[in-house]
Structure formats: C-alpha cells, structure tokens
mmCIF file of C-alpha atoms in Angstrom:
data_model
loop_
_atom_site.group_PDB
_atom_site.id
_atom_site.type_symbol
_atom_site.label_atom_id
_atom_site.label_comp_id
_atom_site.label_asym_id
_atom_site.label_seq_id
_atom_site.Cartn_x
_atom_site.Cartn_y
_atom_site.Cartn_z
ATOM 1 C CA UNK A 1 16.612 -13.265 19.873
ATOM 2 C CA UNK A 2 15.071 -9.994 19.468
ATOM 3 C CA UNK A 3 18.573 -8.217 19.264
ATOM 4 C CA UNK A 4 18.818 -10.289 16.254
ATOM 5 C CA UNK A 5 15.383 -8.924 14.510
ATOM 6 C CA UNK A 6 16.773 -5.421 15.077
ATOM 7 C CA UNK A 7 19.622 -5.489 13.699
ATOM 8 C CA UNK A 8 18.357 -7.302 10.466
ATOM 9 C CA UNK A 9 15.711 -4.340 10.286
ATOM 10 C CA UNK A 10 19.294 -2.075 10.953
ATOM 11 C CA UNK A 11 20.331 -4.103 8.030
ATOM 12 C CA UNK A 12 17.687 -3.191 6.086
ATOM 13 C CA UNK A 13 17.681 0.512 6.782
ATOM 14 C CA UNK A 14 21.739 0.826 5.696
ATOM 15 C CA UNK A 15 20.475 -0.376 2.089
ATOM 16 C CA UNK A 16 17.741 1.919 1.657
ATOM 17 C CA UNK A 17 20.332 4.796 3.190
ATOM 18 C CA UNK A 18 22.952 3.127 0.615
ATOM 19 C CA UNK A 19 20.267 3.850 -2.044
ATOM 20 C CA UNK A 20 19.367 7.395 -0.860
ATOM 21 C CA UNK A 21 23.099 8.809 -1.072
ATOM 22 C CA UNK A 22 23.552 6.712 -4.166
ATOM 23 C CA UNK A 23 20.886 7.706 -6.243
ATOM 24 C CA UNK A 24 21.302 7.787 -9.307
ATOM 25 C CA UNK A 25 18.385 9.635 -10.234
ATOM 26 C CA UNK A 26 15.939 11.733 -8.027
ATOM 27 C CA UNK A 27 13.201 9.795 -8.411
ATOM 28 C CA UNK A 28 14.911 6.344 -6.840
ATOM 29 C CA UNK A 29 15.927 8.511 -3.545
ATOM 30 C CA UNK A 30 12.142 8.990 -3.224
ATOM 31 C CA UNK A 31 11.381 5.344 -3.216
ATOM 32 C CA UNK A 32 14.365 4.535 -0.987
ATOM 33 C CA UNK A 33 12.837 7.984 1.700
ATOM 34 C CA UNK A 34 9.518 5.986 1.261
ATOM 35 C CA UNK A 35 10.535 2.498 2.140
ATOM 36 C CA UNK A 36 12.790 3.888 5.093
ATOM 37 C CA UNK A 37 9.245 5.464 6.346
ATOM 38 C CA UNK A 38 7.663 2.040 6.270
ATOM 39 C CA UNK A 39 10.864 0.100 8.082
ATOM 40 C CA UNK A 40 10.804 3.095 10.919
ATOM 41 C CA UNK A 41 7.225 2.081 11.664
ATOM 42 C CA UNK A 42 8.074 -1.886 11.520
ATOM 43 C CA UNK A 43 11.179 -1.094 14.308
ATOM 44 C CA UNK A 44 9.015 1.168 16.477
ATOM 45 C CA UNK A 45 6.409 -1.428 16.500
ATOM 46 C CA UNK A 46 9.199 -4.291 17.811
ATOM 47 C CA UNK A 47 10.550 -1.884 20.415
ATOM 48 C CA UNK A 48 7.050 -1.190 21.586
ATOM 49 C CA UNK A 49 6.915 -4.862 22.083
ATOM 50 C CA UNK A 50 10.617 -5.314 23.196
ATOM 51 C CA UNK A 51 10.223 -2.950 26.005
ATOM 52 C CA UNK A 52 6.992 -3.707 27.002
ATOM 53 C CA UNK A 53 5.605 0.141 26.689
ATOM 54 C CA UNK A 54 2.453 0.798 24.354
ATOM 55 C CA UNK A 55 3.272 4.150 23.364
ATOM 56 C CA UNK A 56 5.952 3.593 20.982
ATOM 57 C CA UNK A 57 2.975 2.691 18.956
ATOM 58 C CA UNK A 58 1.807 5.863 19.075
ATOM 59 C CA UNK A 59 4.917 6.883 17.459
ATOM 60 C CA UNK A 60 4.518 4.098 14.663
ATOM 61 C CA UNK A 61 1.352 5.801 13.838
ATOM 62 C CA UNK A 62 2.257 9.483 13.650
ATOM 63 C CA UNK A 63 5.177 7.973 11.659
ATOM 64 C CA UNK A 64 3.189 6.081 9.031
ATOM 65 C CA UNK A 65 0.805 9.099 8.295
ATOM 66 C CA UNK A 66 3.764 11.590 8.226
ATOM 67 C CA UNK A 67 5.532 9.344 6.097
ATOM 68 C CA UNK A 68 2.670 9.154 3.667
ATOM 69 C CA UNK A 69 2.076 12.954 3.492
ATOM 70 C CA UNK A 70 5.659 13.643 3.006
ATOM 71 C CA UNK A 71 5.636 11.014 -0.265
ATOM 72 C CA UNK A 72 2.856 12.460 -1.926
ATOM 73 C CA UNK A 73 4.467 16.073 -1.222
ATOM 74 C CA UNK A 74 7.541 14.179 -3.407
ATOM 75 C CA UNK A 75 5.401 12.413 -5.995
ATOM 76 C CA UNK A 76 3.754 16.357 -6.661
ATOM 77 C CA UNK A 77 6.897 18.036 -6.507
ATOM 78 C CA UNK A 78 7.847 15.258 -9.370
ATOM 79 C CA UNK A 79 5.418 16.040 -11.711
ATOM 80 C CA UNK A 80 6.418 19.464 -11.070
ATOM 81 C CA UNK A 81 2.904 21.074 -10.376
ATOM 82 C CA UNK A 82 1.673 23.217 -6.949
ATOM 83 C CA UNK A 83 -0.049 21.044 -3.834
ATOM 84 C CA UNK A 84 -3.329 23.167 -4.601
ATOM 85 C CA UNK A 85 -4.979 20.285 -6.672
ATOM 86 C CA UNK B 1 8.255 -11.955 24.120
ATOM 87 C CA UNK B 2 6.005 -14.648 25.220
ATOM 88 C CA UNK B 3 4.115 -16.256 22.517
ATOM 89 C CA UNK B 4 6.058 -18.036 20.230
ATOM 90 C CA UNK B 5 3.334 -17.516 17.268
ATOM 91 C CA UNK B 6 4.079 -13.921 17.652
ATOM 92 C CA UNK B 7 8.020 -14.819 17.038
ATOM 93 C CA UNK B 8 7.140 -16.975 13.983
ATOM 94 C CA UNK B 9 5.459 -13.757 12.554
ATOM 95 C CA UNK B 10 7.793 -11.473 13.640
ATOM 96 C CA UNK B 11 10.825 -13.450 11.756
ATOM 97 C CA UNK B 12 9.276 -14.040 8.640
ATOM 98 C CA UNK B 13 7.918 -10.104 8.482
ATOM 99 C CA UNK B 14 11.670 -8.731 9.312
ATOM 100 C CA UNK B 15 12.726 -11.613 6.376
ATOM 101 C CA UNK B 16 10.160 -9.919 4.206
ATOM 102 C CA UNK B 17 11.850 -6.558 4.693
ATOM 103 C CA UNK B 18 15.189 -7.661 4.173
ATOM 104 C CA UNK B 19 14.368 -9.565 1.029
ATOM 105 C CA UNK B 20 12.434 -5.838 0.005
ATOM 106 C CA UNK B 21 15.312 -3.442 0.354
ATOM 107 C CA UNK B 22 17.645 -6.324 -1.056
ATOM 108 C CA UNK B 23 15.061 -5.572 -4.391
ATOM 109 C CA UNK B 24 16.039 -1.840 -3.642
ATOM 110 C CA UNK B 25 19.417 -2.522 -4.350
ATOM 111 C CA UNK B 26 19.557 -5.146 -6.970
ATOM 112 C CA UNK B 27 16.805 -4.364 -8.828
ATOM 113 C CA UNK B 28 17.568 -1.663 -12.140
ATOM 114 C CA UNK B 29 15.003 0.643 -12.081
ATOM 115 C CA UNK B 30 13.013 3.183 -10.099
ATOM 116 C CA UNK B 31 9.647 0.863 -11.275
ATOM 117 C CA UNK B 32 10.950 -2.209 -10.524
ATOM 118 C CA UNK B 33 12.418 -1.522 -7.605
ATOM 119 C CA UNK B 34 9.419 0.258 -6.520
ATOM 120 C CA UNK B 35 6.960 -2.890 -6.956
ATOM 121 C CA UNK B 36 9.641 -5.149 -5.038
ATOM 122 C CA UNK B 37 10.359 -2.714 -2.426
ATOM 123 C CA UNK B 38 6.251 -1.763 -2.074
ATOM 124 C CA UNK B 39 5.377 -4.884 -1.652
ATOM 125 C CA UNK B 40 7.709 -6.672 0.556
ATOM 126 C CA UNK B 41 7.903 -3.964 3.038
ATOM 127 C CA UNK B 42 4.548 -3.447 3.217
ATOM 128 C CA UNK B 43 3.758 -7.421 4.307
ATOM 129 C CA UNK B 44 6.357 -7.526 6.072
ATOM 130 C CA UNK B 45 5.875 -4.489 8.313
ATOM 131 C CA UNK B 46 2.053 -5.725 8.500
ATOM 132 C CA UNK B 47 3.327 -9.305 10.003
ATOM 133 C CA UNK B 48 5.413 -7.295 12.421
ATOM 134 C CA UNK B 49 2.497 -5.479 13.449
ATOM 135 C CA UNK B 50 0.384 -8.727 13.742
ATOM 136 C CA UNK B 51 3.058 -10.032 16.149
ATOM 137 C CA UNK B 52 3.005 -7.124 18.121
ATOM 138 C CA UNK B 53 -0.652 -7.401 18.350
ATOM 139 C CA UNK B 54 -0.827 -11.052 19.293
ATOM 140 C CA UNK B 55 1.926 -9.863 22.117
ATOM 141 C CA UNK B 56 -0.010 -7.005 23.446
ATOM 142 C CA UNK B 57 -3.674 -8.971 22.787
ATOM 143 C CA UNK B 58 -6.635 -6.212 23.011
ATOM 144 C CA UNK B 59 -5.259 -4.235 25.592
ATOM 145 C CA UNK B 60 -4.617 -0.166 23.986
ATOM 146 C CA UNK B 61 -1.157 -1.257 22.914
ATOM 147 C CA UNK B 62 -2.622 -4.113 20.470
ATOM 148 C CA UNK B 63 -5.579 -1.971 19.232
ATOM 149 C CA UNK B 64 -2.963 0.555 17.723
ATOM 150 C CA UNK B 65 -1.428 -1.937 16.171
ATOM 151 C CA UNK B 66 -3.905 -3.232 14.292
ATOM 152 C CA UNK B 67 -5.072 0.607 13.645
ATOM 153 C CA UNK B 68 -1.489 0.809 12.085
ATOM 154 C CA UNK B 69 -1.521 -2.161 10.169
ATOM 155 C CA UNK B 70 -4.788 -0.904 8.349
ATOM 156 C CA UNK B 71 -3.476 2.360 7.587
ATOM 157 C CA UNK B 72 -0.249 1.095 6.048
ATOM 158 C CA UNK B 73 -2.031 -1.457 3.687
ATOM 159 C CA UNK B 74 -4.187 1.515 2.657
ATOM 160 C CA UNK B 75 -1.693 4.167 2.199
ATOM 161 C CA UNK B 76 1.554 2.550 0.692
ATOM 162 C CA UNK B 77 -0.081 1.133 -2.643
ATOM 163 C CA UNK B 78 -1.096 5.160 -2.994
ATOM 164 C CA UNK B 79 2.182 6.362 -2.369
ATOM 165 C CA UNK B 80 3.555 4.143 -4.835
ATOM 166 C CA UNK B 81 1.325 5.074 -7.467
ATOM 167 C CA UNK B 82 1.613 8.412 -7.215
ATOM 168 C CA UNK B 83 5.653 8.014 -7.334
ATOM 169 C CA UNK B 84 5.592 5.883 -10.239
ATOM 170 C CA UNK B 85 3.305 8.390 -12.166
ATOM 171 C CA UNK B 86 5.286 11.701 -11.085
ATOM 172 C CA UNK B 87 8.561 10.087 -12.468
ATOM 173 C CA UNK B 88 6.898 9.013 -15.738
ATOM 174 C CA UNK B 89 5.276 12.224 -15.954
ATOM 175 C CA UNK B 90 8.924 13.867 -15.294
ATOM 176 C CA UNK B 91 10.190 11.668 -18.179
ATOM 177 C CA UNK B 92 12.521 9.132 -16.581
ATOM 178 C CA UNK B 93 12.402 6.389 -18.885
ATOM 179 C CA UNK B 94 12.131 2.467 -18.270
ATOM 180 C CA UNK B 95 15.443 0.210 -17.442
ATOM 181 C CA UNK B 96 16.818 -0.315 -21.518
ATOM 182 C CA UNK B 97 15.452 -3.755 -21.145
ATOM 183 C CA UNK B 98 12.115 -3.439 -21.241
ATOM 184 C CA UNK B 99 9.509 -4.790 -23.699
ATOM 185 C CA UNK B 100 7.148 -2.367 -24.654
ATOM 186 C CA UNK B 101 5.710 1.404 -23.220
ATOM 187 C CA UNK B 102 2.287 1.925 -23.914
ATOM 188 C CA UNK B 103 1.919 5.096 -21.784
ATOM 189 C CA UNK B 104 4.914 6.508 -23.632
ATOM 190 C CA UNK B 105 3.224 5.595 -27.280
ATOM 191 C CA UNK B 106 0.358 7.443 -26.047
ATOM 192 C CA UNK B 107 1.927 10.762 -24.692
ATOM 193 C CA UNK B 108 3.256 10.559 -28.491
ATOM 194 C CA UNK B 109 -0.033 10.696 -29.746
ATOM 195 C CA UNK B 110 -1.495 13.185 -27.379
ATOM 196 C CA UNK B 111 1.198 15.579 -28.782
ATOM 197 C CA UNK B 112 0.782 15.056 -32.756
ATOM 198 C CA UNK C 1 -28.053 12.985 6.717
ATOM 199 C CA UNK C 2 -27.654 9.136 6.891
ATOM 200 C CA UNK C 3 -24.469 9.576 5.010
ATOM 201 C CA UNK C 4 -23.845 12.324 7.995
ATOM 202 C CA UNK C 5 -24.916 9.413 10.695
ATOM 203 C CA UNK C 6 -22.465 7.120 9.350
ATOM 204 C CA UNK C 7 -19.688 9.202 9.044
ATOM 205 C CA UNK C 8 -19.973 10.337 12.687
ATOM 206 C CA UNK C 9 -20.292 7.229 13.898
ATOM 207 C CA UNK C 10 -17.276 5.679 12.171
ATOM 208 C CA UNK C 11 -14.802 8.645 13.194
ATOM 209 C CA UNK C 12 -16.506 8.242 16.484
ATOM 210 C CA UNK C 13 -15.543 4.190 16.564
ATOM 211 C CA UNK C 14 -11.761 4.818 15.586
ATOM 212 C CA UNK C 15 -11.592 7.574 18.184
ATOM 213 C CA UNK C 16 -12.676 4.901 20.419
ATOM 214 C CA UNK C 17 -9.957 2.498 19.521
ATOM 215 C CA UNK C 18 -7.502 5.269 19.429
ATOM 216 C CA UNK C 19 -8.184 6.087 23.375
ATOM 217 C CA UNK C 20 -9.168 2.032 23.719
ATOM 218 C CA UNK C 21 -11.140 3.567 27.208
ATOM 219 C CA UNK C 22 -14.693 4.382 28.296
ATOM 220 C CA UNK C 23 -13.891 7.456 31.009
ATOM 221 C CA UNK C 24 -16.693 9.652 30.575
ATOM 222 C CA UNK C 25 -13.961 12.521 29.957
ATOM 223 C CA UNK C 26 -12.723 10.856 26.817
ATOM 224 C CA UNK C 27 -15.922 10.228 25.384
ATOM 225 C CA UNK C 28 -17.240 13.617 25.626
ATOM 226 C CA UNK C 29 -13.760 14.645 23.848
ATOM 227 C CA UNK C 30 -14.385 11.899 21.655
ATOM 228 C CA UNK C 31 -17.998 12.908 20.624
ATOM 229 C CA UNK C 32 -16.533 16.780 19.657
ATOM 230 C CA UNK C 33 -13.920 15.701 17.444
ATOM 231 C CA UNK C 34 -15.562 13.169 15.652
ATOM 232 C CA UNK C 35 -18.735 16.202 14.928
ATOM 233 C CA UNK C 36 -15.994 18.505 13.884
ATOM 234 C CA UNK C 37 -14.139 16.406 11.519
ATOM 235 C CA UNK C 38 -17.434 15.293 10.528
ATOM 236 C CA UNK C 39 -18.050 19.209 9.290
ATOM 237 C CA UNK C 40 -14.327 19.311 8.173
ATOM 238 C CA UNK C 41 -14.829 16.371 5.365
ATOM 239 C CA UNK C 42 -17.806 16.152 4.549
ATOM 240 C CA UNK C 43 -16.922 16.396 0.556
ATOM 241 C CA UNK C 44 -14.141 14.067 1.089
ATOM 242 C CA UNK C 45 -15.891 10.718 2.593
ATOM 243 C CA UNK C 46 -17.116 8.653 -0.856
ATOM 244 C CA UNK C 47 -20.652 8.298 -1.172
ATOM 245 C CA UNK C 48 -20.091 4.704 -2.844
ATOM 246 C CA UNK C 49 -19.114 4.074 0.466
ATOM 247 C CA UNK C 50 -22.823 3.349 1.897
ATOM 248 C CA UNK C 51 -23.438 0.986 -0.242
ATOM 249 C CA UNK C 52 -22.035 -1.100 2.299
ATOM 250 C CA UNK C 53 -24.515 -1.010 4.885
ATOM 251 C CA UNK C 54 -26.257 -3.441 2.792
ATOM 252 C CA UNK C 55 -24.925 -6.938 4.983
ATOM 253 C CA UNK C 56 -24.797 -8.933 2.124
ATOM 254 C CA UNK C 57 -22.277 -6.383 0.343
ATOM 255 C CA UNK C 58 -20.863 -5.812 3.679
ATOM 256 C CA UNK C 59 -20.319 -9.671 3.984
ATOM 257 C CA UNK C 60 -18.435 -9.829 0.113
ATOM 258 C CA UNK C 61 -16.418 -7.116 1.259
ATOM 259 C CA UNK C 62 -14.989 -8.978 4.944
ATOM 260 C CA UNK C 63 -14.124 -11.653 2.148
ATOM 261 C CA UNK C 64 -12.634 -9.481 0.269
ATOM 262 C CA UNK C 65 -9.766 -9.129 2.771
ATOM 263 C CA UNK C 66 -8.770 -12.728 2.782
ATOM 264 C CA UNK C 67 -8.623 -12.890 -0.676
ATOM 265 C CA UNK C 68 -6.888 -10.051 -1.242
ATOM 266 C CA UNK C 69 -4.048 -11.406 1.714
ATOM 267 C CA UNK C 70 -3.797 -14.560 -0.142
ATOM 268 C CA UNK C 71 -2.798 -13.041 -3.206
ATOM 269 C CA UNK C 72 -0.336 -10.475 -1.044
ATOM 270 C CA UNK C 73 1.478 -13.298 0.102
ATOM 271 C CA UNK C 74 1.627 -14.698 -3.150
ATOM 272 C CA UNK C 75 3.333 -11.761 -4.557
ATOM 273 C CA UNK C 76 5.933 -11.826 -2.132
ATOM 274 C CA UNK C 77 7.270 -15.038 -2.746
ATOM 275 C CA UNK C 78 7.182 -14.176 -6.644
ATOM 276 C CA UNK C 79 9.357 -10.987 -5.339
ATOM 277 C CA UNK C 80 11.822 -12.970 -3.182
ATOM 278 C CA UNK C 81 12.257 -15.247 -6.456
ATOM 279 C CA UNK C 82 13.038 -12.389 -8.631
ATOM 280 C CA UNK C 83 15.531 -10.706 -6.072
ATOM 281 C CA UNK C 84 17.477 -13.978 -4.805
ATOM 282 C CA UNK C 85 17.481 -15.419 -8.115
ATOM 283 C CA UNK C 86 21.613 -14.440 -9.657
ATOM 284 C CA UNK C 87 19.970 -14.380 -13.250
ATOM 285 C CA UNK C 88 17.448 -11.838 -12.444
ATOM 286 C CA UNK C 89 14.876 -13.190 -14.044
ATOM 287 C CA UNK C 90 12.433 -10.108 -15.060
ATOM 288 C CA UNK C 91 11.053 -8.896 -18.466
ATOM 289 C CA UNK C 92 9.711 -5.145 -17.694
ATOM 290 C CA UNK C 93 7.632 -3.063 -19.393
ATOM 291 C CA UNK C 94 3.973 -1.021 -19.391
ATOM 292 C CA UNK C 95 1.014 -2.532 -20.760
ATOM 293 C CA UNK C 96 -2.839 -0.968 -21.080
ATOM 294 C CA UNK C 97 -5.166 -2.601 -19.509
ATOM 295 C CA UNK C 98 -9.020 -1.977 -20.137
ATOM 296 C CA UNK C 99 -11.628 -2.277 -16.891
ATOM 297 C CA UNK C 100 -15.408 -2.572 -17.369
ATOM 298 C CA UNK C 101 -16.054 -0.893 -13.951
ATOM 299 C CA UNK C 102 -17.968 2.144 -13.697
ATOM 300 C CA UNK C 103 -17.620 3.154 -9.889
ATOM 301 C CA UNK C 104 -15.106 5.372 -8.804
ATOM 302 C CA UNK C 105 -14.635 3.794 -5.370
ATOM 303 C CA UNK C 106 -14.322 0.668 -7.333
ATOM 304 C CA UNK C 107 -11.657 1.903 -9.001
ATOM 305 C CA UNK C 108 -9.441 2.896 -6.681
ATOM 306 C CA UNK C 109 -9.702 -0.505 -4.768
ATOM 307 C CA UNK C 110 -8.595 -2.385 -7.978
ATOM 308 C CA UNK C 111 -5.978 0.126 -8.799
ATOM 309 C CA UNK C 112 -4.458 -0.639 -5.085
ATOM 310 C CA UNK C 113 -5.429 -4.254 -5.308
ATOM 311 C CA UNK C 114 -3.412 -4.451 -8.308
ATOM 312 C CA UNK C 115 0.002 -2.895 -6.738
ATOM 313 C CA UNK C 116 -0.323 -5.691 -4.034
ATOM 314 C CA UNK C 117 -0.486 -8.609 -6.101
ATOM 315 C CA UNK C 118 2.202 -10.214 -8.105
ATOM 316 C CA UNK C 119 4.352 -8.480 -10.225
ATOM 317 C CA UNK C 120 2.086 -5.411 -11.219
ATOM 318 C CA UNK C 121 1.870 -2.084 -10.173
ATOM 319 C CA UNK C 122 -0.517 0.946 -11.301
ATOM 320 C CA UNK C 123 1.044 3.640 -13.050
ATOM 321 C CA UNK C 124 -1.717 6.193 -14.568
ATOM 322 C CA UNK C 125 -5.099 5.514 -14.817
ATOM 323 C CA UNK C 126 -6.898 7.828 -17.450
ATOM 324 C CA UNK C 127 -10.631 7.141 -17.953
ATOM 325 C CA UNK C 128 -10.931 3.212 -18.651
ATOM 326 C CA UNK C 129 -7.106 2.659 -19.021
ATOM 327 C CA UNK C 130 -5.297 1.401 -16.333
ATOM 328 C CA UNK C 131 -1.313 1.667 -17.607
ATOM 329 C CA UNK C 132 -0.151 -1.094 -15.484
ATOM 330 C CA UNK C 133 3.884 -1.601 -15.178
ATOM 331 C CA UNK C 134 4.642 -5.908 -15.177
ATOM 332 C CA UNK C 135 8.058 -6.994 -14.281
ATOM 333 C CA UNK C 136 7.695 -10.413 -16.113
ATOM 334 C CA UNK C 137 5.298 -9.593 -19.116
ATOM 335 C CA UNK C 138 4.612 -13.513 -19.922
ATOM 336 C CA UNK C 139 1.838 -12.459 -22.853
ATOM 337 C CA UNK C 140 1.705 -10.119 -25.881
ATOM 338 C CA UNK C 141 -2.358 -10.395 -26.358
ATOM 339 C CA UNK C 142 -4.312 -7.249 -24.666
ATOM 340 C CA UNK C 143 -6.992 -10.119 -23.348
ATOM 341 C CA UNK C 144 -4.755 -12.367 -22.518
ATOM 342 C CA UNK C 145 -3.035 -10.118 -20.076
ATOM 343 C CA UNK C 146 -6.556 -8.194 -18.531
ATOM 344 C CA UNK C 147 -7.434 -11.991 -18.195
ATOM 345 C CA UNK C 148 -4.170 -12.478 -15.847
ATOM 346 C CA UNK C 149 -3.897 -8.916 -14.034
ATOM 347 C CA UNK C 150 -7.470 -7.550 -12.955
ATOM 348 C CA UNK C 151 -9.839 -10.434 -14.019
ATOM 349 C CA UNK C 152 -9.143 -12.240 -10.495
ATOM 350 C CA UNK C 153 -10.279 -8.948 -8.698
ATOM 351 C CA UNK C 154 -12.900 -7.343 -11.208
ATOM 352 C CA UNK C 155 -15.564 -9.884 -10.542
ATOM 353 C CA UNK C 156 -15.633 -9.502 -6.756
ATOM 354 C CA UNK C 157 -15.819 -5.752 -7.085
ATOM 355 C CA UNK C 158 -18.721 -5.549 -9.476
ATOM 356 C CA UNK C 159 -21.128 -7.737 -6.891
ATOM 357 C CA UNK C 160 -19.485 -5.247 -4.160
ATOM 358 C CA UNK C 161 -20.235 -1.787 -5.357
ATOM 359 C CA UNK C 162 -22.561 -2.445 -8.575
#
C-alpha cells in the first residue's frame, strides 16, 4: 500500500525534474525547483510515518524553510536586484 | 500504518500532488502553471502531513507535523508571489492567449 | 513591553512544541533562545499582530481557518478540472483589483488568501491595487470581478484587524 503512495509521489517528482531540464524559460525551472521543495517535504513526512522514526520530520522541516529561502533568493535574483532590501 | 482515516488522507493528498505537477506539465505558462502547481501541492502535502499526524497522535513526531503543516500554508503562497512578480518584472510575457494585462498597461504609463 | 511579553512567550511556546518535553535542561535552553531571538526581531514581529489578544478577534480569527480550508479545497477541485479536462478549459489574463483595507497585516493575509483560493493568484500589489492573475476571467466589469475575488475574504478581515 504505502509502496504505492511513494512511487506516485516518485511520479510526481520525474515531472517537475521533466520540467526543470526542459525549461523553456528560466523562470518555469524556478517554479518546477519550488514545487520539487514542497513534494521532498510531503515524501519525508510518509517515510517518517512508513518507518516508524520521528525524526525524518525534522528533516521535512529544515527542508520546507530551506526550500522557501532558496525561492525567494530566485524570485530576487529575477527581478535582477541585490538581497540587501 | 494503523488508522485507516490516516490512509484516506494520505491517498487523496499524494492524488492532489499528482494532479499538481500534471498542471506543471500541461499547463502553458509560468503563471498558470504556477497557480495549479501552488495550490495542489500545497493541500496536498498539508493532507499528507495531517495523516502523518493522526498516525503519530501528540507524541513529538505528530507535533512537528502539524508545526510543518503551518509553515508550508504560510510560506508557499509567498514564494509564489514573489516568483510571479520577479518574472513579470523580468518581462516574460503572458501565454498568447490571454485576455487582457493590466499590470503591463500600467508599466506603459509609468514610462510615458 | 507587552508587545515584548508576547513575543517571548510565543517563540517560547513553539520552542516547546519543537522539543515536545518538559526536562528542566530543555527549558532553560528554551527560555535563552526564545530572549535572544526576541532581541534579534524585534522590528520584524507586526504590531497589528496584538490586536489579537482581544478573544473576540482572537475567536474571528480560529474561524478564519476553516473558512479559509473550505475555500482551499474548493480550488483544488477547480484545478483538477482545468488539468484533466483534454480541452483545457482556461481564459488567462491580469486584472486590477481595488481593496478598501487599510492594515498592512491585513493585507498580506488577503494577498495569500487570494493565491489559495480558486483560480487567482497575487502578482504585485502597489498601494490599493492588487494585480491579480485569473486563469478563467468569467467577467469584464472591475466590480463585478472585486465582487468574485476578495469580497468573500475582505469582510472577515475588516472585523479582524479594524
């Protein structure tokens, strides 16, 4: 059963890589790097629970926050200005 | 896995995510795509996380969860704003489709 | 200092969850941290924020959540619709949207309440102009479509922080 949810979410994670080597344009690898962050949090979450072990979640955590830093650090370098504001 | 209303949230969150990067790759541009993808991942991640928590119940495991599951509803509508403005800002225009542009009518005026 | 008071005590709350244990050791940890990040962001934590403590905006606000979920869940099955659908049924485009709120915290909450919901996601906001990008623009009329986008949301906020 659970082998199943994983390798949907597996599923899941080939498109967004699909759309990160496709492109075509900068901007839509961005969106696919920022999704990918969210789905990385969503499978470290189900192996936490999978294996029984609550510290995956701690991993899920760091993950979403790094994530989230790392997209606005895009989203600046996009509007091509410097991270001081 | 014990409970089975954890499983019922668990499958329709991973059916959320597939049906979100399935928008990634259908949809034709970086907006659209980035409202489909935004919001299906993000509920679906969140019902992952709420089956997880029902499986762990408050024990630390569960708590962290939940932590999680706030953090992500608060941070991913940012993120996709500020995406969404960068690339409009960096001039990457809207799928040829599209009705109307009022941001881009007003840049216009800004500059005359 | 109440804002100070409150601010401690919340970091000191989700340090508590963090850890999720009451060993003296942890909580004497726990009490540090949450004092330093207190100094750290002091400029950062919104002052709209204590208008909370307050129960009866405090109790709008826990409904708040619900509402908002309803309306999360909506927008996914309008999203599943538009993907599995062969046609691709969507009609894109940015539209301006006027708000009447004044709060800044406000603000923010409708701008991220309105990504979340069906079809609609914030692009700029600049002063009272929310540019708002629709995948399925149904109306031409600038009323007609504040009436469909933020009307739902702008209500709830104004008895919340105003």
């Amino acid at each position: 059963m659970i082998t199943f949810f994983f390798i949907v979410l597996f599923i899941g994670a080939f498109m967004c890589l699909y759309r990160i080597a496709v492109g075509p344009t900068p901007p839509d690898r961005m969106v696919a790097i920022d999704i990918l962050g969210i789905l990385v949090v969503g499978i470290c979450a189900l192996y936490a629970a999978y294996t029984g072990k609550g510290f995956y979640l701690y991993i899920a955590i760091s993950w979403a926050i790094l994530s989230f830093v790392g997209t606005l650090a895009l989203a600046k370098f996009l509007e091509g200005r410097s991270f001081d504001e | 896995m014990s409970s089975n209303v954890a499983i019922g949230f668990i499958i329709v969150g991973v059916t959320f995510d597939l049906l979100g990067c399935l928008g990634l790759i259908r949809l034709p541009d970086i907006y659209n795509r980035l409202q489909a993808a935004t919001k299906s991942v993000t509920l679906g991640t969140c019902m992952i996380l709420i089956g997880v928590f029902l499986e762990f119940g408050f024990t630390s495991g569960g708590i962290k969860a939940l932590l999680c599951l706030f953090f992500i509803l608060l941070t991913s509508p940012t993120a996709a704003h500020a995406l969404s403005r960068g690339s409009h800002i960096s001039g990457f225009k809207l799928w040829k489709g599209s009705l109307m542009d009022k941001l881009e009518e007003k840049r216009r005026m800004d500059e005359n | 200092m109440k804002k100070k008071i409150t601010q401690f005590i919340v970091y000191f709350i989700i340090w508590l969850l963090l850890t999720w244990s009451l060993n003296y050791q942890e909580v004497i940890v726990g009490l540090g941290v949450a004092l330093l990040a207190m100094i750290l962001t002091k400029d950062l934590f919104p002052d709209e924020l204590m208008k909370l403590l307050n129960p009866l905006r405090l109790l709008l606000a826990i409904i708040y959540i619900p509402y908002l979920i309803f309306y999360i869940i909506l927008a996914n099955f309008d999203v599943a619709y538009r993907v599995l659908n062969p046609n691709l049924p969507i009609n894109p485009g940015i539209v301006k949207v006027k708000t009447g709120l004044k709060n800044e915290l406000a603000r923010t909450i409708l701008a991220n309440s309105i990504t979340l919901t069906p079809g609609t996601l914030t692009v700029e906001v600049d002063g009272d102009d929310y540019y708002i990008h629709w995948i399925n623009i149904t109306s031409e009329d600038p009323k007609r479509q504040k009436q469909i986008i933020i009307d739902r949301f702008e209500w709830m906020l104004r008895r919340i922080f105003e």
